[in-house]
XYZ file of C-alpha atoms in Angstrom:
210
model
C 33.147 88.154 31.295
C 34.937 88.215 34.648
C 31.878 86.863 36.462
C 31.485 84.074 33.856
C 35.120 83.079 34.360
C 34.683 82.872 38.146
C 31.553 80.713 37.804
C 33.347 78.364 35.373
C 36.268 77.897 37.753
C 33.832 77.213 40.603
C 32.002 74.530 38.608
C 35.257 72.819 37.674
C 36.256 72.779 41.312
C 32.952 71.150 42.260
C 33.498 68.389 39.700
C 36.893 67.525 41.162
C 36.069 67.958 44.834
C 33.720 66.537 47.410
C 33.365 68.108 50.820
C 36.259 70.362 49.909
C 38.622 67.422 49.277
C 40.238 66.934 45.876
C 39.304 63.486 44.479
C 42.263 61.864 42.757
C 41.482 58.252 43.679
C 40.383 56.003 40.779
C 37.558 53.478 41.071
C 38.363 49.939 42.192
C 37.269 47.237 39.748
C 37.074 43.723 41.192
C 36.769 40.709 38.905
C 34.511 37.863 39.917
C 36.283 34.634 39.072
C 39.979 34.428 38.219
C 41.968 36.953 36.201
C 43.379 34.024 34.190
C 40.775 31.535 33.014
C 40.285 28.549 30.733
C 37.515 28.513 28.144
C 36.590 25.198 26.555
C 36.365 25.212 22.778
C 32.854 24.773 21.423
C 31.160 25.982 24.610
C 29.507 29.362 25.077
C 31.555 31.914 27.033
C 29.849 32.990 30.248
C 31.077 36.266 31.746
C 31.927 35.617 35.437
C 31.113 39.221 36.358
C 32.721 42.177 38.098
C 32.078 45.033 40.515
C 33.277 48.631 40.596
C 33.320 50.900 43.647
C 34.489 54.510 43.906
C 35.508 56.288 47.098
C 33.203 59.230 46.303
C 30.588 57.909 43.874
C 29.926 54.578 45.559
C 28.878 51.571 43.503
C 29.454 52.328 39.808
C 29.348 48.746 38.501
C 26.739 49.652 35.886
C 29.137 52.247 34.438
C 31.861 49.696 33.641
C 32.583 49.204 29.951
C 34.016 45.974 28.520
C 36.407 45.684 25.576
C 37.296 42.413 23.873
C 35.562 39.086 23.480
C 36.378 35.401 23.829
C 36.686 33.508 20.575
C 37.000 29.808 19.796
C 40.534 29.340 18.434
C 42.398 26.521 20.174
C 45.371 27.846 22.147
C 44.446 31.503 21.624
C 44.796 33.848 24.592
C 42.004 36.420 24.621
C 42.104 39.621 26.672
C 38.988 41.256 28.131
C 39.423 44.766 29.541
C 37.077 46.281 32.122
C 37.162 50.080 32.413
C 35.507 52.642 34.664
C 35.708 56.421 35.161
C 34.348 58.269 38.201
C 32.650 61.690 38.233
C 35.986 63.389 38.876
C 37.464 61.841 35.752
C 39.652 59.257 37.488
C 40.126 56.227 35.247
C 40.636 52.572 36.168
C 41.162 49.428 34.090
C 41.733 45.726 34.779
C 42.094 42.774 32.414
C 41.093 39.137 32.320
C 43.084 36.621 30.254
C 41.207 33.672 28.759
C 42.888 30.716 27.018
C 40.986 28.249 24.841
C 41.394 24.537 25.614
C 39.610 21.387 24.525
C 37.611 19.751 27.293
C 38.577 16.073 27.424
C 35.018 15.085 26.494
C 35.549 16.730 23.116
C 38.484 14.380 22.471
C 36.458 11.231 23.162
C 35.643 9.080 20.176
C 37.095 6.889 17.464
C 40.251 7.893 15.606
C 41.960 6.753 12.416
C 45.604 6.187 13.313
C 48.631 6.216 11.041
C 51.653 4.930 12.900
C 55.189 5.074 11.540
C 57.628 2.491 12.939
C 61.042 1.178 11.867
C 59.301 -1.717 10.111
C 56.896 0.442 8.152
C 53.607 2.283 8.369
C 50.484 0.711 9.778
C 46.947 2.044 9.998
C 44.242 1.072 12.441
C 41.386 2.438 14.531
C 41.802 3.586 18.136
C 39.643 5.077 20.830
C 40.030 7.999 23.221
C 37.952 8.256 26.390
C 37.756 11.145 28.843
C 39.074 10.563 32.353
C 36.775 11.193 35.295
C 39.660 12.505 37.393
C 40.111 15.810 35.547
C 38.812 17.830 32.586
C 42.289 17.843 31.032
C 42.992 14.081 31.202
C 42.059 11.343 28.768
C 42.749 7.670 28.138
C 44.017 6.589 24.745
C 44.574 3.123 23.365
C 46.533 1.231 20.715
C 49.412 3.619 20.190
C 51.036 0.483 18.842
C 48.564 -1.917 17.267
C 50.403 -5.086 18.264
C 50.398 -5.536 21.192
C 47.763 -2.952 22.109
C 48.389 -0.391 24.794
C 46.284 1.717 27.134
C 47.580 4.881 28.801
C 46.498 8.023 30.634
C 47.531 11.401 29.193
C 47.118 14.987 30.306
C 46.771 18.248 28.381
C 49.425 20.449 29.985
C 48.628 23.351 27.666
C 46.005 23.839 24.953
C 48.229 22.078 22.401
C 50.651 19.865 24.366
C 50.190 16.455 25.979
C 52.176 14.572 28.619
C 52.005 10.910 29.496
C 50.764 10.274 33.052
C 50.569 6.501 33.319
C 50.750 3.404 31.121
C 48.166 0.817 32.157
C 49.219 -2.106 29.974
C 51.066 -3.006 26.807
C 54.699 -2.461 27.796
C 56.765 0.669 28.325
C 56.507 3.967 26.456
C 58.938 6.870 26.568
C 56.932 9.793 25.225
C 59.151 12.405 23.572
C 56.418 14.813 22.605
C 52.711 14.927 21.880
C 50.415 17.619 20.570
C 46.811 18.536 19.830
C 45.786 20.356 16.685
C 42.493 21.559 15.317
C 42.835 21.131 11.561
C 39.808 22.575 9.796
C 37.545 21.330 12.557
C 39.199 17.908 12.855
C 40.939 17.018 16.101
C 44.405 15.576 15.475
C 46.597 14.044 18.168
C 50.265 13.384 17.376
C 52.489 11.173 19.551
C 56.268 10.830 19.164
C 57.553 8.072 21.410
C 59.851 5.106 21.978
C 58.257 1.729 22.537
C 60.055 -0.874 24.625
C 59.149 -4.474 23.794
C 61.398 -6.973 25.544
C 64.961 -5.992 24.682
C 63.951 -4.027 21.607
C 63.280 -0.285 21.376
C 61.294 1.271 18.554
C 61.031 4.979 17.786
C 57.506 5.620 16.557
C 55.168 8.378 15.488
C 51.399 7.982 15.632
C 48.948 10.504 14.197
C 45.353 10.234 15.420
C 42.636 11.867 13.301
C 39.187 11.926 14.876
C 36.388 10.532 12.757
């Protein structure tokens, strides 16, 4: 029994030591790509990759385990955890945070618009076109049907919009704007003040993609 105990202690020491040095250093996991990323709704998630290196065991990338997955809910923040353990039992973990946006191309198309103004509610068709300058910018038209307007907007978060520039049709003061995904239908909502001559109109326009 005494000899068995000595052998067991010796084996445990070998597992925790290399060249007589106690290994207490965890592996280093390096993410390829950013730790905070954007994933575009409707597109397949492609894992950017990772590496893992240990001071004693060398390259242990193939031993890394991944927890979590990227879904397709607009505005959701998904967490992917990468974990590794070396031969001495030292554990390491890093995380990647992925937020789901719409790419501006997904917003392009024809919309049915319901606009509420001080003189009543009007309905009409409007178009949205992606901007070539950035994946998060788009051009929308006819926020007010008469006279028409054309403006550049930007998605500043998965569900919020800011006005960048008005091309024609007067002046707009945009109070707030949002993007929603309602049962698979893209809905854009604009709350704004329209300036026409000396008159100001508080309006609300709801765009529902066809």
